[in-house]
XYZ file of C-alpha atoms in Angstrom:
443
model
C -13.999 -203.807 109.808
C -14.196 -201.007 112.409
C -10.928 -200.232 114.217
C -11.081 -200.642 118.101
C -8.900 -199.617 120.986
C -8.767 -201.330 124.477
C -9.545 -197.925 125.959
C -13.180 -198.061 124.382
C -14.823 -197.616 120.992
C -14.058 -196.590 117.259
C -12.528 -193.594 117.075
C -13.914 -190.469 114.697
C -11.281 -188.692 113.790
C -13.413 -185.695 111.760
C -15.727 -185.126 114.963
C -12.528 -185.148 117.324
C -11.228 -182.953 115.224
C -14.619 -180.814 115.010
C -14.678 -180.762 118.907
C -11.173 -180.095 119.620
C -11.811 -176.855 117.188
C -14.704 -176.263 119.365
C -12.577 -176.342 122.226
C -9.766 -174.255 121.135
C -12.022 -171.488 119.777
C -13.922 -171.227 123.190
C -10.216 -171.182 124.785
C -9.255 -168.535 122.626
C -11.772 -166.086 122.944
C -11.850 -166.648 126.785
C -8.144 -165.823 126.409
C -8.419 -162.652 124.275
C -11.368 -161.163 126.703
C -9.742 -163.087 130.003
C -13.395 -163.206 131.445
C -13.457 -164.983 134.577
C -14.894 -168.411 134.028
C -16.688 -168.589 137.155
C -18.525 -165.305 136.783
C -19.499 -166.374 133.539
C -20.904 -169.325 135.035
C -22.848 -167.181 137.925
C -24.405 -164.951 135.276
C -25.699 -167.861 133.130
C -27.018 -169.540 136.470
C -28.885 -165.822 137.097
C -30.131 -165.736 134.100
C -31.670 -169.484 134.091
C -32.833 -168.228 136.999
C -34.570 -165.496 135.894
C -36.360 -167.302 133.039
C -37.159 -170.053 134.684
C -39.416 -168.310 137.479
C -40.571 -165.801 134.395
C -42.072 -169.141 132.792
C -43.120 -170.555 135.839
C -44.777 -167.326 137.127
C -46.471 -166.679 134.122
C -44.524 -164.208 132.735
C -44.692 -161.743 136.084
C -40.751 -162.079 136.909
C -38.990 -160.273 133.604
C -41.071 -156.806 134.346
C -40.114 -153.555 134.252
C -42.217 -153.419 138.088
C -40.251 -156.670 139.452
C -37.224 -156.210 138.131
C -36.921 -152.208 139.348
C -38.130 -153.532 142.894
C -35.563 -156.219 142.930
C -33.052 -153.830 142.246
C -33.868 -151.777 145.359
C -34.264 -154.894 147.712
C -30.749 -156.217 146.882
C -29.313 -153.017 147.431
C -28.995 -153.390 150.952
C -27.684 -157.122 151.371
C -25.179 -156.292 148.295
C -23.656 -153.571 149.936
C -22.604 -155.264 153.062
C -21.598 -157.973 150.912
C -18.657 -155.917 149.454
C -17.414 -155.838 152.573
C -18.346 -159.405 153.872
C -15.827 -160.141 150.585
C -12.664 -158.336 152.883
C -13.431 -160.097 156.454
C -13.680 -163.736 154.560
C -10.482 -163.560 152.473
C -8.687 -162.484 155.494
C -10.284 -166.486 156.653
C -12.212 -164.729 159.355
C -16.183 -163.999 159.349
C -19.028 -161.508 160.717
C -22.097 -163.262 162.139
C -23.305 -159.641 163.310
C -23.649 -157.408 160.496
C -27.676 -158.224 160.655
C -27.620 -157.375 164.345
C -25.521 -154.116 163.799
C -27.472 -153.171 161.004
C -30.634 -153.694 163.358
C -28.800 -151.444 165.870
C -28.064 -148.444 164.118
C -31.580 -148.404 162.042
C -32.898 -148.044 165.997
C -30.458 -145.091 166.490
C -30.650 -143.063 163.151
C -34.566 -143.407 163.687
C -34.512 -142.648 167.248
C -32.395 -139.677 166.711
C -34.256 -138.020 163.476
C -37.707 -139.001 164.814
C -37.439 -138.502 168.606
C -34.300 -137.216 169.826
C -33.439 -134.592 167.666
C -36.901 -132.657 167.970
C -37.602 -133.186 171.144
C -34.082 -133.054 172.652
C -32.512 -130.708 171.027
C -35.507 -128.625 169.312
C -35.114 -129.221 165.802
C -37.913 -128.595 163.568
C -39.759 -131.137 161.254
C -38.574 -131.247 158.009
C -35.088 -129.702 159.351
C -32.721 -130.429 156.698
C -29.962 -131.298 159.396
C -32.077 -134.061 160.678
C -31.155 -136.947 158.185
C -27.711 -135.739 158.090
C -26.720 -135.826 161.569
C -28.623 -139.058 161.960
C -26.681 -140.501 158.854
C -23.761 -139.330 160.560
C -24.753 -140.599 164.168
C -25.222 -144.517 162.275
C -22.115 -144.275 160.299
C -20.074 -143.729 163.274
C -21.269 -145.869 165.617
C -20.527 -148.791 162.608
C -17.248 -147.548 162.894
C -16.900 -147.979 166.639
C -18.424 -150.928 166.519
C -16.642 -152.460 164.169
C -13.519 -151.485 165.889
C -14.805 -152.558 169.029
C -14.959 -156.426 167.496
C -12.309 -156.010 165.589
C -9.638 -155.181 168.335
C -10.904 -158.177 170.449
C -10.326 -160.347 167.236
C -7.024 -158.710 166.559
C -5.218 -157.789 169.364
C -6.984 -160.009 171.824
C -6.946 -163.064 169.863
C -10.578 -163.774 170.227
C -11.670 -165.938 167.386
C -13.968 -163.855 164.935
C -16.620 -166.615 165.057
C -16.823 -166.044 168.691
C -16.915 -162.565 168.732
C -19.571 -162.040 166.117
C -21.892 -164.517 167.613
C -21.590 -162.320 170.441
C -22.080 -159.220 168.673
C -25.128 -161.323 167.076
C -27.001 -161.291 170.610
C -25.500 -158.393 172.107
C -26.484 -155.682 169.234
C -30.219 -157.667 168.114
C -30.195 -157.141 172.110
C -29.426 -153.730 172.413
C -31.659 -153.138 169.482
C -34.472 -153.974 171.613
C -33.593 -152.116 174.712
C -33.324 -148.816 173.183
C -37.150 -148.678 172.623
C -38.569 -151.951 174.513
C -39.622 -153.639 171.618
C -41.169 -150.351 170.039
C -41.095 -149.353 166.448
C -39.967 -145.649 165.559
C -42.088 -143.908 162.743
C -42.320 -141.950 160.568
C -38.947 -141.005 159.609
C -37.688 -137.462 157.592
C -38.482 -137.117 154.380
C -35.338 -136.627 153.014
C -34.156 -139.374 154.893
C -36.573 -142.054 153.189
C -35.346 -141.186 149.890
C -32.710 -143.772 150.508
C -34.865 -146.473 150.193
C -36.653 -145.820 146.778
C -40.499 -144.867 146.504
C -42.066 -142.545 144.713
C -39.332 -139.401 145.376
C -36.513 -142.301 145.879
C -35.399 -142.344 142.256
C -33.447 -139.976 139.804
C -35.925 -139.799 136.944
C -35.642 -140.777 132.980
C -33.297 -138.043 132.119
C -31.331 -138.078 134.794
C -30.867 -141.973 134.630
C -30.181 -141.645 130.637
C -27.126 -139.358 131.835
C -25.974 -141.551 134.202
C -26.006 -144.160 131.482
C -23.929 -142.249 129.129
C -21.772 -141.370 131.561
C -21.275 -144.518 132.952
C -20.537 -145.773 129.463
C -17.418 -143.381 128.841
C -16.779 -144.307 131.653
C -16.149 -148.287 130.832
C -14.265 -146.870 127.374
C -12.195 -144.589 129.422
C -11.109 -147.635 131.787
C -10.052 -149.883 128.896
C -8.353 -147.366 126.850
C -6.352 -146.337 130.121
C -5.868 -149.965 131.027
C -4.790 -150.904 127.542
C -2.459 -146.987 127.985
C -0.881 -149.159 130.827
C 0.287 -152.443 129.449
C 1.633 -150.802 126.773
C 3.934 -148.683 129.273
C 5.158 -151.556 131.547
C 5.195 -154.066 128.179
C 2.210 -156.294 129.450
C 0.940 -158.619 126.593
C -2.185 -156.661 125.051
C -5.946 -158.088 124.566
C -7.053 -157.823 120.968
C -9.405 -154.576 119.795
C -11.943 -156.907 118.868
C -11.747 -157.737 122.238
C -11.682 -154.741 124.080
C -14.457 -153.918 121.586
C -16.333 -156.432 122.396
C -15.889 -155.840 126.443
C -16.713 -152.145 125.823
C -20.281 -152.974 123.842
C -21.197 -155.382 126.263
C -20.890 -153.693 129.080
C -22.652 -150.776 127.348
C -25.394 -152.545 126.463
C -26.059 -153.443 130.034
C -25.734 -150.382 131.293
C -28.192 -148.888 129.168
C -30.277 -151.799 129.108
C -30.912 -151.466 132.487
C -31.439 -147.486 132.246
C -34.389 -148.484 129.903
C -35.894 -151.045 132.108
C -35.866 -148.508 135.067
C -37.178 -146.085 132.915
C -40.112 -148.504 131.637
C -41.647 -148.442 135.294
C -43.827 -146.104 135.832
C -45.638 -144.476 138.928
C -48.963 -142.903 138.618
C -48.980 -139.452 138.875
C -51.848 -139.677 141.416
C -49.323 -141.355 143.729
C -46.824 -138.887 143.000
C -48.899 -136.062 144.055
C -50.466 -138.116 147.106
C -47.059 -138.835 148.247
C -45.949 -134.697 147.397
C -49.048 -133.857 149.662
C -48.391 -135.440 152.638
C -44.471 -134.283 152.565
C -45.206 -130.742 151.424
C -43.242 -131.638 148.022
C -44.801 -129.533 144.778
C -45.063 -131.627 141.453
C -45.648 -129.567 138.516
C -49.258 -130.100 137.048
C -50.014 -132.523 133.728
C -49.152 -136.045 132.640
C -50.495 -139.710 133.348
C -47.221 -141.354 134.685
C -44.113 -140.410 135.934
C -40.735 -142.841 134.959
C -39.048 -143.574 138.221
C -35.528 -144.342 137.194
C -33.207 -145.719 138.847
C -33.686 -145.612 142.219
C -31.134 -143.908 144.848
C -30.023 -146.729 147.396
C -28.791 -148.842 143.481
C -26.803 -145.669 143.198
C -25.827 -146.037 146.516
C -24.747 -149.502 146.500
C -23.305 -149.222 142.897
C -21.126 -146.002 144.656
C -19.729 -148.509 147.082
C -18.891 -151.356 144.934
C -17.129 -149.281 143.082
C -15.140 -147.835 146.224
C -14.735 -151.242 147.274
C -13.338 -152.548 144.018
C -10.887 -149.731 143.679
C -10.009 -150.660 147.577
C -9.277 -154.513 146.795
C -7.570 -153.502 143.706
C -5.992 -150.250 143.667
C -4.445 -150.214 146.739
C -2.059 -151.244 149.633
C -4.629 -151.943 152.245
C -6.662 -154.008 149.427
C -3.026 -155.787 148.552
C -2.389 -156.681 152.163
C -5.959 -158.187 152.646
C -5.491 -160.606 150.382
C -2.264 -161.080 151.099
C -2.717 -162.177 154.967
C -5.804 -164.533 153.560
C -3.228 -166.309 151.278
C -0.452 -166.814 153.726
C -1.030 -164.924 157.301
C 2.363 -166.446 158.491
C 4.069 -165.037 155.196
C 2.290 -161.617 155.533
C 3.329 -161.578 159.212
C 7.062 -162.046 158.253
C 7.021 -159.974 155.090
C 5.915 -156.699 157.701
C 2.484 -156.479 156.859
C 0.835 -155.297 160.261
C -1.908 -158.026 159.981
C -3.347 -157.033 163.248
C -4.567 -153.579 162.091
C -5.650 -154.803 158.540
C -7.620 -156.851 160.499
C -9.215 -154.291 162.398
C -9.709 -151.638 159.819
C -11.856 -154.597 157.784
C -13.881 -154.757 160.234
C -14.383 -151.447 160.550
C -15.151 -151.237 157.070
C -17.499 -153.702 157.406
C -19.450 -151.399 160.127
C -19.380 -148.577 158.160
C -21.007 -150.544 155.274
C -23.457 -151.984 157.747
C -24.674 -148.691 158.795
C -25.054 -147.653 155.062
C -27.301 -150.596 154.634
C -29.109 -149.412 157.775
C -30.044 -146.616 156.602
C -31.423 -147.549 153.052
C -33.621 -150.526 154.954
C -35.152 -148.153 157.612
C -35.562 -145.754 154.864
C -37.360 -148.126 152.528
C -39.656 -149.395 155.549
C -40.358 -145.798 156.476
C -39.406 -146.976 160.425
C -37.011 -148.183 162.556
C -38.010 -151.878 163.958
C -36.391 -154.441 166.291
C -36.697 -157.460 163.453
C -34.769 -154.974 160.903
C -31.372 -156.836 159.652
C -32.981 -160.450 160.898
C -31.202 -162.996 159.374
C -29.471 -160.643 156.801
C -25.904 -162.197 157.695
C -26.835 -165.450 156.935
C -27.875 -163.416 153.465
C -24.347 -161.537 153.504
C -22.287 -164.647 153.747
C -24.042 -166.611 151.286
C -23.961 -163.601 148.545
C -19.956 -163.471 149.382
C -19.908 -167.678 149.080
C -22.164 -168.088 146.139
C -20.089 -164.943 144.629
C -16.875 -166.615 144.410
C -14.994 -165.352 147.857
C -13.277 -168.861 149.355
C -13.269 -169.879 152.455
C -10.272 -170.746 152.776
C -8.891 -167.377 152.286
C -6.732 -165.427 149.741
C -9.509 -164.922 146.920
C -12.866 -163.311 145.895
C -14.581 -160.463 144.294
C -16.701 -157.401 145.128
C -18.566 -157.925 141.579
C -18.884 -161.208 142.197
C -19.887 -160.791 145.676
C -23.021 -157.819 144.375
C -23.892 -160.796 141.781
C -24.456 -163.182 144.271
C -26.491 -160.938 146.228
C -28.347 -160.164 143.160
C -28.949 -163.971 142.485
C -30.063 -164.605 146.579
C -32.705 -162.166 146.520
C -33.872 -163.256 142.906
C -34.482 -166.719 144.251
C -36.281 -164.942 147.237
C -38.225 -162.618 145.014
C -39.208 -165.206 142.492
C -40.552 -168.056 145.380
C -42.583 -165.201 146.349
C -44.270 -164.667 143.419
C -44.523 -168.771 142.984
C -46.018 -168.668 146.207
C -43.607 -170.580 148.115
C -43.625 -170.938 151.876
C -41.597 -169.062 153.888
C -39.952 -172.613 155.282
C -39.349 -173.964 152.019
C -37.633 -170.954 151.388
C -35.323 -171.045 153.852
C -34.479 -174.621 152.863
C -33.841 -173.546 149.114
C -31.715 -170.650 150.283
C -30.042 -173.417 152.532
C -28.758 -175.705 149.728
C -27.824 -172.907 147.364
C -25.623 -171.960 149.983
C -23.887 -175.773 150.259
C -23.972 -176.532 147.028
C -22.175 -173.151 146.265
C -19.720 -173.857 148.831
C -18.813 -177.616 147.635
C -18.456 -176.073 144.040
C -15.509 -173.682 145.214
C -14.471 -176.452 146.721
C -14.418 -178.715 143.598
C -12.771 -175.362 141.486
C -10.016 -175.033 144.066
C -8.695 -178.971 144.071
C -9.014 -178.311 139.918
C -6.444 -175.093 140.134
């Protein structure tokens, strides 16, 4: 006769005992690697993602082509998502980064394209031109965003309102710099920022990059394993930091090879060369485009951003005021100029994505940065960053940002309406939110 409880059926002891091993080994090797659970969980959802609209797509989203393009259009959105990461934990938020990136595109192309040469008498092709209009954007992000961030700070003006100003004021001011008109072409130099033909390092150069990058990962967890041996920390396994350092390898480099699998015709090449006054060497079908400049650009600043949020006071204090502002007040953090230097941050890092858009689009227009907030946030959400304050990631911020434009990219190869889109993007966004909220009442 088969033994029954009152809190349901027979019980197995050999399975329970099978799934409880299951259990405990998953435990432990989530223990020795102490991967974060919830970025484990993005990456599987981006790469269902990705094979889902492969199949679906019939086979045109895994491509060397796609995949290097993708790269290039999430460069922009990920990089103001580092900072979007900052203003968030600190329980505040930026409704205006698309409207200040639309702001200073308009003023870096005004001032390489128009102001500078007819102004000041610069030449075309003047290798000051990009610079000083790089330079121009990047500071006026930085006024800006201490402009907001002083009225949010020290005037006690509640960031929502302030950057739903800043939304209509900059998209406003945007327009009025050139009525409506679109600024084009842009320098040369300039539009290497935003990929193309010239707008990527190469094979070989990418290869070294690679390589480099991956002593770089062995370096980091031999030093970090250096330092919990010198303040007696408990230790991860070597199979585990093995493990850790192959992985990560094998991304890097797998990614290396898939940028160097795209190809441009060398017809284009010289085309492009032509009309810029650029010399390309003579022989050869295809040229491998590498990995292209604004992923260096963004990869640069998640790495500045991570060693920011990590490595330092500033980053300390950030996420210290999001987890108790009262607390941080009383402990003698100065929370009003944290908050004010975040969202400075966050203007420099808008003008930086300013510039690769305009770059990639070859001209400055009034719609450029439309919506891209609504983008930012929901990278910074879907990445991890709460709400509520106190926690988040810049990796898992770039991942989220990776995973938005994915779902973008791939209903536009589905052919997918631009509404339906927006819906899609819509519930992503909620459903990522109620998730973090389900994660948080768990912890």
């Amino acid at each position: 006769m088969t033994d029954t409880t009152s809190n349901g059926p027979a019980a197995n002891p050999p399975a329970d005992r099978a799934r409880a091993s299951e259990l405990s080994a998953v435990g432990r090797f989530l223990k020795a690697t102490e991967l974060d659970t919830r970025m484990l969980g993005m990456v599987g959802a981006l790469l269902v993602i990705w094979v889902g609209i492969h199949i679906l797509s019939g086979g045109l989203f895994l491509t060397p082509r796609n995949l290097w393009n993708l790269s290039v259009q999430t460069s922009s959105v990920a990089i103001m998502a580092t900072g979007m990461v900052l203003v968030i934990v600190m329980r505040n938020i930026d409704l205006s980064v698309g409207s200040v990136e639309g702001v200073i595109g308009m003023i870096m192309g005004v001032a390489q394209a128009e102001f500078l040469i007819r102004v000041i008498g610069f030449q075309l092709g003047n290798p000051w031109l990009w610079i000083i209009a790089l330079a121009a954007g990047v500071v006026l992000g930085l006024v800006i965003g201490a402009f907001q961030g002083f009225i949010i700070a020290y005037l006690d003006v509640p960031a929502f309102i302030v950057t739903l100003g800043g939304l209509l004021v900059w998209r406003g001011m945007a327009w009025l710099i050139t009525n409506g008109r679109t600024v084009a072409p842009l320098d040369a130099t300039f539009q290497l920022m935003g990929g193309g033909p010239r707008g990527s390092i190469g094979a070989s150069a990418s290869w070294i990059v690679g390589i480099v990058a991956c002593a770089a990962v062995a370096f980091a967890l031999l030093n970090g394993r250096s330092q919990r041996k010198r303040f007696n920390f408990p230790l991860r396994p070597v199979w585990a930091e093995t493990f850790l350092g192959v992985v990560s390898c094998a991304a890097i480099l797998g990614a290396v090879w898939i940028a160097n699998s795209y190809p441009w015709p060398i017809g284009i090449v010289r085309q492009y060369a032509q009309q810029n006054g650029i010399t390309i060497p003579e022989g050869g079908l295809f040229i491998a485009h590498g990995i292209a400049i604004p992923v260096l650009m963004a990869v640069a600043v998640g790495i500045v951003m991570t060693f920011i949020t990590k490595r330092t006071r500033f980053g300390r204090y950030v996420f210290a005021i999001g987890g108790n502002p009262e607390a941080a007040n009383l402990a003698g953090i100065n929370t009003r100029w944290v908050t004010m230097k975040v969202f400075m941050i966050m203007g420099v890092l808008a003008a930086i994505s300013a510039a690769i858009s305009s770059a990639r689009l070859n001209a400055a227009t009034n719609a450029l940065g439309t919506l891209d907030e609504l983008l930012v946030i929901a990278a910074a959400v879907i990445g991890g960053t709460s709400l509520a304050g106190g926690s988040g990631t810049v990796l898992g911020a770039m991942l989220g940002a990776l995973l938005m434009q994915s779902l973008q990219s791939g209903m536009v190869l589905l052919g997918i309406d631009s509404p339906l889109q927006s819906i899609v993007v819509g519930a992503v966004l909620v459903v990522a939110v109620w998730l973090d909220t389900v994660y948080r009442k768990r912890v």
